[in-house]
C-alpha positions as a LaTeX table, in Angstrom:
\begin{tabular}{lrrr}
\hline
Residue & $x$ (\AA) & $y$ (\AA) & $z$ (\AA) \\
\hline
Unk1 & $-75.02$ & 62.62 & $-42.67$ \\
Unk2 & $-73.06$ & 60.52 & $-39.98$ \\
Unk3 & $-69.93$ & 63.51 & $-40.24$ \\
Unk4 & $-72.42$ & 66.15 & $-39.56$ \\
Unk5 & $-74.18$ & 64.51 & $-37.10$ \\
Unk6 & $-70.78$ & 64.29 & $-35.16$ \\
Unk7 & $-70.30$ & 67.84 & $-35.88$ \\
Unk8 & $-73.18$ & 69.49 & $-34.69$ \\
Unk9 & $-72.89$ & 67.28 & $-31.47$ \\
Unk10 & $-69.30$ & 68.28 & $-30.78$ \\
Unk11 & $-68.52$ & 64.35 & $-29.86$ \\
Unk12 & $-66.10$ & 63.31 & $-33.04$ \\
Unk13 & $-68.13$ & 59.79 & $-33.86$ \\
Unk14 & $-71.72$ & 59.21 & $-34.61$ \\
Unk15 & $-73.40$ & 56.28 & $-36.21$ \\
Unk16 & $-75.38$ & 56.70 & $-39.54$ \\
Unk17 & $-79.12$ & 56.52 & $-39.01$ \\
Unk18 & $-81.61$ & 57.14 & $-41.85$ \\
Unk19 & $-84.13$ & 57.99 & $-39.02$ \\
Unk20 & $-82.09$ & 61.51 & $-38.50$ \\
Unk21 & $-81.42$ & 61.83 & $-42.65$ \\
Unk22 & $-84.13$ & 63.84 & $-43.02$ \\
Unk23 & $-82.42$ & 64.86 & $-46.86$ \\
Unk24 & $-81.55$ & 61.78 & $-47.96$ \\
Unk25 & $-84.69$ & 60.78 & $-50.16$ \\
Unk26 & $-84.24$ & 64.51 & $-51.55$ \\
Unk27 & $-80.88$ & 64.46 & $-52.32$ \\
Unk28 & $-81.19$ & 60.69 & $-53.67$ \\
Unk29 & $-84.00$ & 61.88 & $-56.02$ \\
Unk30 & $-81.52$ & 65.18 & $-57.01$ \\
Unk31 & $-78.85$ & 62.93 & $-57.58$ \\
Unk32 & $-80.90$ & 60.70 & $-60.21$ \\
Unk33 & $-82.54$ & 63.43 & $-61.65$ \\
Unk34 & $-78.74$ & 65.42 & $-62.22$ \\
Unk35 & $-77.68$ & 62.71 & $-64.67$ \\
Unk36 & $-80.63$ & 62.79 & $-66.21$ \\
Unk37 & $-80.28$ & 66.39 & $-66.80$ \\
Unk38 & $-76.63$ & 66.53 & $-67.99$ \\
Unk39 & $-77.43$ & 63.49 & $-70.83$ \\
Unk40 & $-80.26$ & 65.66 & $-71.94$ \\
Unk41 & $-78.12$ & 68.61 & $-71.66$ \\
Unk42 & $-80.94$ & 70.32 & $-69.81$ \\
Unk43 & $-78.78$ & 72.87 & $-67.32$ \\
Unk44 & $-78.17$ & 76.13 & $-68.44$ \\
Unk45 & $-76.18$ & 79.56 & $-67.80$ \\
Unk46 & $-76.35$ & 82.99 & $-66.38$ \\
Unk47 & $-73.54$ & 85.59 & $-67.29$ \\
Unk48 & $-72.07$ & 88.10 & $-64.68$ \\
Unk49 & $-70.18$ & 91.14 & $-66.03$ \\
Unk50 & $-66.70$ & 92.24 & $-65.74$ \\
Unk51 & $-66.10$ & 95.77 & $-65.41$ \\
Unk52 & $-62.67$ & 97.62 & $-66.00$ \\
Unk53 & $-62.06$ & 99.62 & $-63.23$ \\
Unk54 & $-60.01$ & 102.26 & $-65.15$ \\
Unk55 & $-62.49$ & 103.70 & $-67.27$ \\
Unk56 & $-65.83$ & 101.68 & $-67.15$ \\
Unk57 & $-65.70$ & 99.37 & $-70.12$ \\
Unk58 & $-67.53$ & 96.29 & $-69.88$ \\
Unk59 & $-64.38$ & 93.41 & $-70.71$ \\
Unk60 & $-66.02$ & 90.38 & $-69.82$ \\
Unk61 & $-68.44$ & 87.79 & $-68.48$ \\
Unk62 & $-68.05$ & 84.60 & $-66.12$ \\
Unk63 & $-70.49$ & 81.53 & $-67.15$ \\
Unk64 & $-72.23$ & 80.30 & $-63.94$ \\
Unk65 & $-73.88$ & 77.21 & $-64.35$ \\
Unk66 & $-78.07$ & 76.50 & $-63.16$ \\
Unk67 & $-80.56$ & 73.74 & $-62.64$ \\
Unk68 & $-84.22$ & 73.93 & $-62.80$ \\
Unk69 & $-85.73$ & 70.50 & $-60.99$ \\
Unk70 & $-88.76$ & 70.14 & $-62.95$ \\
Unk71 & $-90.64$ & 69.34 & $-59.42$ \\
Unk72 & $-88.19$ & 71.40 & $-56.68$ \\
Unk73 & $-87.46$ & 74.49 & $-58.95$ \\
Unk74 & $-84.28$ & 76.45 & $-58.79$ \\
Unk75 & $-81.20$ & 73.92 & $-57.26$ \\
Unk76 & $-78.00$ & 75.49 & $-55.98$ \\
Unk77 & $-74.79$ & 75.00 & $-57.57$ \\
Unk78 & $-73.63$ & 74.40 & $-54.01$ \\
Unk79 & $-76.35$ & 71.76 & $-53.91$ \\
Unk80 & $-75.67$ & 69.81 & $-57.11$ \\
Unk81 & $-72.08$ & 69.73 & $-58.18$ \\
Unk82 & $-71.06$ & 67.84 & $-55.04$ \\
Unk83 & $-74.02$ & 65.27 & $-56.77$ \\
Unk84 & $-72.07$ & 66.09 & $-60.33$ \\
Unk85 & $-68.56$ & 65.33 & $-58.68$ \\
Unk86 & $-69.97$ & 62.54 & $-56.96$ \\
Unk87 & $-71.76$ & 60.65 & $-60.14$ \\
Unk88 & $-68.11$ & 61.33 & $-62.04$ \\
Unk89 & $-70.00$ & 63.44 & $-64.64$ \\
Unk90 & $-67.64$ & 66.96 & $-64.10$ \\
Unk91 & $-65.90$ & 66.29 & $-67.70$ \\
Unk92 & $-69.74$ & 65.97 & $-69.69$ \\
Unk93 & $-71.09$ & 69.19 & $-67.53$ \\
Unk94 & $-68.25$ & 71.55 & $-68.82$ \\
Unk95 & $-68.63$ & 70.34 & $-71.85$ \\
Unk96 & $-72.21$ & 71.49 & $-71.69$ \\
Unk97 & $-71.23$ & 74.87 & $-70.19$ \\
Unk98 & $-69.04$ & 75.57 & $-72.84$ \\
Unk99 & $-71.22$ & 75.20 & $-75.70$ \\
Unk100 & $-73.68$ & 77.33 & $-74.04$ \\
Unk101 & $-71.01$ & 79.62 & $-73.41$ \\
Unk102 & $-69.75$ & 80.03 & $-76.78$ \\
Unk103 & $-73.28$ & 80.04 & $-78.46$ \\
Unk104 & $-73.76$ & 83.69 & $-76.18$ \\
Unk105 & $-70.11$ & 84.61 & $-77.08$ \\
Unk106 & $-71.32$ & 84.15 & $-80.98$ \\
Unk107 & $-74.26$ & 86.10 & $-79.91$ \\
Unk108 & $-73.13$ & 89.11 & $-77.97$ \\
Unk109 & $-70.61$ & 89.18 & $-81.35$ \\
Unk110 & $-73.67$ & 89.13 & $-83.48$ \\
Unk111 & $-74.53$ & 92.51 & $-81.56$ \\
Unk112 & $-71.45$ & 93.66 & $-81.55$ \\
Unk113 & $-70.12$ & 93.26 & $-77.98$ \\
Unk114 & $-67.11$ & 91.59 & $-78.30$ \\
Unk115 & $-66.32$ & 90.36 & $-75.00$ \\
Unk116 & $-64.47$ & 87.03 & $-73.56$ \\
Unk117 & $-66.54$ & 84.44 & $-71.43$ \\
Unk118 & $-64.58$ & 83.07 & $-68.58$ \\
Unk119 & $-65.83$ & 79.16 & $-67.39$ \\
Unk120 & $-64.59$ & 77.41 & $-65.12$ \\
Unk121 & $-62.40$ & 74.20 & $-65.20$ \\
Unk122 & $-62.63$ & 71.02 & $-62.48$ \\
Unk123 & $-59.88$ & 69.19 & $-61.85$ \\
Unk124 & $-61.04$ & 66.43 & $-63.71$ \\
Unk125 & $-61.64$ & 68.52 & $-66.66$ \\
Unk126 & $-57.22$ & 69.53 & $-66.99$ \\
Unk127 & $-56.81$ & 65.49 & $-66.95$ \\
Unk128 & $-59.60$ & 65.34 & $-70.11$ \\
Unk129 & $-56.59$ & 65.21 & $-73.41$ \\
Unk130 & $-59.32$ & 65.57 & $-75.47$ \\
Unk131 & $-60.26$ & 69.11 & $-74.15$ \\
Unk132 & $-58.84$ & 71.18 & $-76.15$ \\
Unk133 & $-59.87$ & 69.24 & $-79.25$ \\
Unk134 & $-63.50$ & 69.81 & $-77.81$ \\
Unk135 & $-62.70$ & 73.65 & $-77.28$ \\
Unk136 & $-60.86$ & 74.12 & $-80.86$ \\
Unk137 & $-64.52$ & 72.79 & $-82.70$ \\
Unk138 & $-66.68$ & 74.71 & $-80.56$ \\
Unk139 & $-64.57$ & 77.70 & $-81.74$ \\
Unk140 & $-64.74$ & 76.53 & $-85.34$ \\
Unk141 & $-68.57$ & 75.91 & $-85.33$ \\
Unk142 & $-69.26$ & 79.10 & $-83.63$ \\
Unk143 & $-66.97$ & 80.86 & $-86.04$ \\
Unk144 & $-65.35$ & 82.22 & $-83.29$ \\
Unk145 & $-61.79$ & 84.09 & $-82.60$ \\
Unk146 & $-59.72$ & 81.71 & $-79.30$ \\
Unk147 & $-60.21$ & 85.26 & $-77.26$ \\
Unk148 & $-63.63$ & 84.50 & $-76.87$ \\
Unk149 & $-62.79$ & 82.02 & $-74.18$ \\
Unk150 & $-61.33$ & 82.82 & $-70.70$ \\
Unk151 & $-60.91$ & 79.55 & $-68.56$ \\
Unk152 & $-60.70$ & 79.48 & $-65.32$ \\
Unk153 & $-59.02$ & 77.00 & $-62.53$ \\
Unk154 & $-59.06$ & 77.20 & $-59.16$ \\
Unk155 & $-55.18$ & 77.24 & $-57.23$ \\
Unk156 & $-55.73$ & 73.75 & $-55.98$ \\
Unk157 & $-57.28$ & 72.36 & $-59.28$ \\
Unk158 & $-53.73$ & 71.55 & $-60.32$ \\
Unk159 & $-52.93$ & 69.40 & $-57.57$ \\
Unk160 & $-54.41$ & 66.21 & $-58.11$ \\
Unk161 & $-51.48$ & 66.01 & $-61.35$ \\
Unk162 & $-50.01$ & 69.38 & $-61.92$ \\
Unk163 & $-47.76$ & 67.79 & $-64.73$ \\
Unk164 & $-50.95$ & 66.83 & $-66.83$ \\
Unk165 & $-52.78$ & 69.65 & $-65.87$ \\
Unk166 & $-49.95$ & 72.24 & $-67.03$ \\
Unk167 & $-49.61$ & 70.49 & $-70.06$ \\
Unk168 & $-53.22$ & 70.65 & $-71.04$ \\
Unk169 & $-53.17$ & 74.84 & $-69.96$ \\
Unk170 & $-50.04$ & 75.63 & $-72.04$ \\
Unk171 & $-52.09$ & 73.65 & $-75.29$ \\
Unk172 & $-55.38$ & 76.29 & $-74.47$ \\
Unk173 & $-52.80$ & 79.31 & $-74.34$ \\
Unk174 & $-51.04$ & 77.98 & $-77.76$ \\
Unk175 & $-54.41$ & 78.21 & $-79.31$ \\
Unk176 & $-54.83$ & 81.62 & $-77.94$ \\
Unk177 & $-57.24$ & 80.89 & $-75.02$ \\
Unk178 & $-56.52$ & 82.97 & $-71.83$ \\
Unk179 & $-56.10$ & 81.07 & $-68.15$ \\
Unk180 & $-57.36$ & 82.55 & $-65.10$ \\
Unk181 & $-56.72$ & 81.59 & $-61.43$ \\
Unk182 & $-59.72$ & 81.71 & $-59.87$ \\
Unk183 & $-60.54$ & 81.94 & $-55.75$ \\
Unk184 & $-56.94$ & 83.10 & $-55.68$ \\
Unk185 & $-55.73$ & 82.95 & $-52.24$ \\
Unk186 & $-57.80$ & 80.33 & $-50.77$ \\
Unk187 & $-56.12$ & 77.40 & $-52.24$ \\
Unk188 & $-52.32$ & 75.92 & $-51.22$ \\
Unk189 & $-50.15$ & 76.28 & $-54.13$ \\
Unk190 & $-50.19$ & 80.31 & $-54.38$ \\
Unk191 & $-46.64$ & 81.00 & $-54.23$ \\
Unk192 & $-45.45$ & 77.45 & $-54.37$ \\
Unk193 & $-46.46$ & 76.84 & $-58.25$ \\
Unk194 & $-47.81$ & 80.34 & $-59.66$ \\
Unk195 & $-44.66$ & 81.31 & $-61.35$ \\
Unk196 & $-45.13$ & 77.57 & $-63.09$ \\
Unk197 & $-48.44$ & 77.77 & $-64.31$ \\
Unk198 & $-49.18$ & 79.10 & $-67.76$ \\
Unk199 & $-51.47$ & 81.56 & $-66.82$ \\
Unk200 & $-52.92$ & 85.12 & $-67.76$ \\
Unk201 & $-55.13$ & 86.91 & $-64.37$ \\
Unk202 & $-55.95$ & 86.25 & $-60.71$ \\
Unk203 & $-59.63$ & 86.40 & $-59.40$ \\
Unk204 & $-58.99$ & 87.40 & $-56.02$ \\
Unk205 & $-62.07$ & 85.92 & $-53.86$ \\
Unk206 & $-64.40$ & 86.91 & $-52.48$ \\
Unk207 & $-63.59$ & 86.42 & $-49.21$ \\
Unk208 & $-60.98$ & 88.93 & $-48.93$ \\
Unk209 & $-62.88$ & 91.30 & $-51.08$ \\
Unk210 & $-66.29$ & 91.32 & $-49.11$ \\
Unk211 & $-64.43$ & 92.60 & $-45.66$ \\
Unk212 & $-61.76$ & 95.23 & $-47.25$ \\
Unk213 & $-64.48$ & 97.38 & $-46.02$ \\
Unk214 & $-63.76$ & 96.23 & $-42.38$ \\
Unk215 & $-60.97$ & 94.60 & $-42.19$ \\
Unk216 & $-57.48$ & 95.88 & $-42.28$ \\
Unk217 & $-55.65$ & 92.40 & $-42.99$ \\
Unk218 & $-58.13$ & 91.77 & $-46.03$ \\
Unk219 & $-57.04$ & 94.73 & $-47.38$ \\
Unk220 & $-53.19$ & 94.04 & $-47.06$ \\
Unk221 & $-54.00$ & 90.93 & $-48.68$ \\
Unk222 & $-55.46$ & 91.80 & $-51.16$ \\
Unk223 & $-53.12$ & 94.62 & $-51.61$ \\
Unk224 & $-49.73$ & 92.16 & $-51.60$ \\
Unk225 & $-51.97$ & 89.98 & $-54.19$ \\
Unk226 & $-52.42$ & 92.89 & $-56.74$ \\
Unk227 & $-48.31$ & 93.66 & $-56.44$ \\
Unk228 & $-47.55$ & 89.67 & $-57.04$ \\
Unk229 & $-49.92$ & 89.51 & $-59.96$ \\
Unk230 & $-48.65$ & 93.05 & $-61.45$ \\
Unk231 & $-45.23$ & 91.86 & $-61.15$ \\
Unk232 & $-45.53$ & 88.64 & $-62.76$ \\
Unk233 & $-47.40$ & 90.47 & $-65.49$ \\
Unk234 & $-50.99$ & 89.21 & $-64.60$ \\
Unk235 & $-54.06$ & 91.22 & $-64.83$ \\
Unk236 & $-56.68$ & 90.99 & $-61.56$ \\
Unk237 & $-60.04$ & 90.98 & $-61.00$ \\
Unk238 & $-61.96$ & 91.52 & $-57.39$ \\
Unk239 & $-64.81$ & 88.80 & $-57.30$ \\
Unk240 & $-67.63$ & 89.72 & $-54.79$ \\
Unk241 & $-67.96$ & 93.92 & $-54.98$ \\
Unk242 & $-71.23$ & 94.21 & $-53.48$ \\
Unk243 & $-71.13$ & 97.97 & $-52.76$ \\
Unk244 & $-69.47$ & 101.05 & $-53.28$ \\
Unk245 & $-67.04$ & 101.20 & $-50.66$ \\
Unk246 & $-65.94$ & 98.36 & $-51.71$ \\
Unk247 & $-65.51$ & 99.05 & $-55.24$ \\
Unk248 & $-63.19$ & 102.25 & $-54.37$ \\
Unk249 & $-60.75$ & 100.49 & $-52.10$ \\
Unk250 & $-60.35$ & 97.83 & $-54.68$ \\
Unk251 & $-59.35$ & 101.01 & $-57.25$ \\
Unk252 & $-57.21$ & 102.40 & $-55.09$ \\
Unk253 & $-55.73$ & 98.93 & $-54.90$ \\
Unk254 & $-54.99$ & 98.64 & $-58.48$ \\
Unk255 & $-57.73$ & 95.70 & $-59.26$ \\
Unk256 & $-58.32$ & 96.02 & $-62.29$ \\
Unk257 & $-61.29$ & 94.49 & $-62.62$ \\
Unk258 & $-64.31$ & 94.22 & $-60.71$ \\
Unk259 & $-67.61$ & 91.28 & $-60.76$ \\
Unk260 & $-69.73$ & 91.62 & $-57.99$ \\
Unk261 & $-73.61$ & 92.31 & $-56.98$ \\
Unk262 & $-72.86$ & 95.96 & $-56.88$ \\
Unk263 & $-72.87$ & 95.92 & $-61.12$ \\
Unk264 & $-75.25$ & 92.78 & $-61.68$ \\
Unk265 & $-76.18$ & 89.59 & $-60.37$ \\
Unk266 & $-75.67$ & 86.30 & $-62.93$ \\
Unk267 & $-78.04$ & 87.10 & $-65.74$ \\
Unk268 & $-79.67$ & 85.03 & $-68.12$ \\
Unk269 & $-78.34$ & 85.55 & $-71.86$ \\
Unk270 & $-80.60$ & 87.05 & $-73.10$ \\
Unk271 & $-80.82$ & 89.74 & $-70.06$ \\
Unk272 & $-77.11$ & 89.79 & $-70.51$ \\
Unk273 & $-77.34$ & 90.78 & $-73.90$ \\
Unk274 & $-79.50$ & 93.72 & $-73.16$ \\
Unk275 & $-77.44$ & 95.05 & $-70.19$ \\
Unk276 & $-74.41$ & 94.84 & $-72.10$ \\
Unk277 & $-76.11$ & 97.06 & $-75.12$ \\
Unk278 & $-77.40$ & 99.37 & $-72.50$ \\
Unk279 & $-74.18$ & 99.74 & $-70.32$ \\
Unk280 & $-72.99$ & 103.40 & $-69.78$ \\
Unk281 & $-68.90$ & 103.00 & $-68.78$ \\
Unk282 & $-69.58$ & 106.98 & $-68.27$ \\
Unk283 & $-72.01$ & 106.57 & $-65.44$ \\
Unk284 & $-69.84$ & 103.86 & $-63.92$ \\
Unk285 & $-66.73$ & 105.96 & $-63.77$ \\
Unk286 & $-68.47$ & 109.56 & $-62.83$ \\
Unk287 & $-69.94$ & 108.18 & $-59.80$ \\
Unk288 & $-66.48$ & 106.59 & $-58.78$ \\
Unk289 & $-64.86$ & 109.89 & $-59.26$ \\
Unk290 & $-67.71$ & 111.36 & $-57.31$ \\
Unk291 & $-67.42$ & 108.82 & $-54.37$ \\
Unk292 & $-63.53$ & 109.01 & $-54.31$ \\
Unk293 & $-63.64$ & 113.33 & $-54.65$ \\
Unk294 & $-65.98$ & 113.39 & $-51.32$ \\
Unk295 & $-63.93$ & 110.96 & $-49.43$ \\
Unk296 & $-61.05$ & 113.30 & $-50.08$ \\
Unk297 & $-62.46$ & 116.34 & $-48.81$ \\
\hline
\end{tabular}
């Protein structure tokens, strides 16, 4: 509260004062509540499709974690994981997303959609050695094939003890789990360790892909991206289409794969499973030809 304070005033130093922390009962009941919540397993997922570019197909699904406060509703993710980080709890809250994860993965292959679901990995989580023992069960009690799972780190993730965290990434790939490098581009360790880490796709963000609309150096970005991933043999994925244009100037930059507002926001499962039973790949790729044919007129 203090740090902000000194923001917002411009003057570098200010002195706590609950007087002026008009959050802090709020965030102190949130914070309580949040353990309570991850014991009790109470949080839940949505599911956001992954769309080949090429020729429509849906090929995937990224886990996105929620909280419903019994008495303030719907709670950010931005909100609470600072209060998940904070209470050291990281480790039991993937845990929880990934057996909700690979309960929908069992039941999207029940239906016969047989599609990977990305989650995402703290950096805690690549200094847990009992991970992958977690992961391998969940895959055995779910019957389920190791492609099921996509995980995904962030660039600066590996940081805090790249050693450990490599060596707990190469023991998911040996079981035949793909690794993703997620927010690609925003973290410090791009160039420095990429051609070190035992990994599979970059997730460009979303804050390159939102302004290739209108903004020339996003687009050469995102562009020189694409080229490193292609030649290391990675596949990519645009995070944060939100419209057309968009979409095409991410095809013309060889992404291939899009997840974005423009195909669906995070989805409950079971809202999941029906889009993914109704999705047309034909529809998607007719009106890209359509939008690309009048722009070249």
């Amino acid at each position: 509260a203090a740090m902000y304070d000194a923001k917002r005033s411009q003057l570098g130093l200010a002195w706590y004062d609950s007087a002026h922390d008009h959050d802090a009962p709020r965030l102190h009941e949130l914070s309580l509540s949040i353990r309570q919540a991850i014991e009790e397993e109470e949080l839940t997922i949505h599911l956001q499709p992954k769309i080949a570019v090429s020729d429509g197909r849906l090929v995937g699904a990224e886990a996105l974690v929620r909280w419903t406060h019994p008495i303030h509703g719907p709670i950010s993710p931005t909100e609470f994981m600072p209060l998940v980080d904070q209470a050291g709890m990281t480790p039991q809250l993937a845990r929880i997303v990934l057996k909700h994860s690979m309960v929908a993965a069992r039941e999207l292959r029940r239906q016969g959609c047989d599609i990977p679901i990305a989650v995402n990995l703290t950096p805690r989580d690549l200094l847990d050695p009992s991970l992958p023992g977690y992961i391998q069960q969940l895959l055995t009690d779910d019957n389920l094939d190791p492609s099921a799972l996509i995980v995904e780190i962030t660039e600066d993730a590996i940081i805090v003890d790249f050693d450990t965290s490599v060596a707990i990434l190469r023991r998911l790939r040996a079981m035949g789990i793909k690794v993703a490098i997620d927010d690609f581009g925003t973290g410090y360790s791009s160039l420095q360790h990429l051609h070190r880490l035992p990994c599979d796709q970059l997730k460009i963000d979303r804050s390159f892909v939102e302004r290739l609309s209108t903004d020339a150096s996003a687009v050469a970005i995102v562009r020189a991206a694409t080229a490193l991933a292609h030649e290391l043999g990675l596949s990519t994925v645009a995070e944060g289409v939100e419209d057309q244009a968009t979409l095409r100037i991410v095809a013309e930059l060889g992404c291939q794969e899009i997840q974005g507002f423009h195909i669906s926001r995070p989805l409950p499962p079971t809202d999941f499973y029906s889009m993914a039973l109704d999705w047309n790949p034909a529809s998607f790729t007719a009106q890209l030809e359509i939008e690309t044919t009048e722009l070249s007129r």
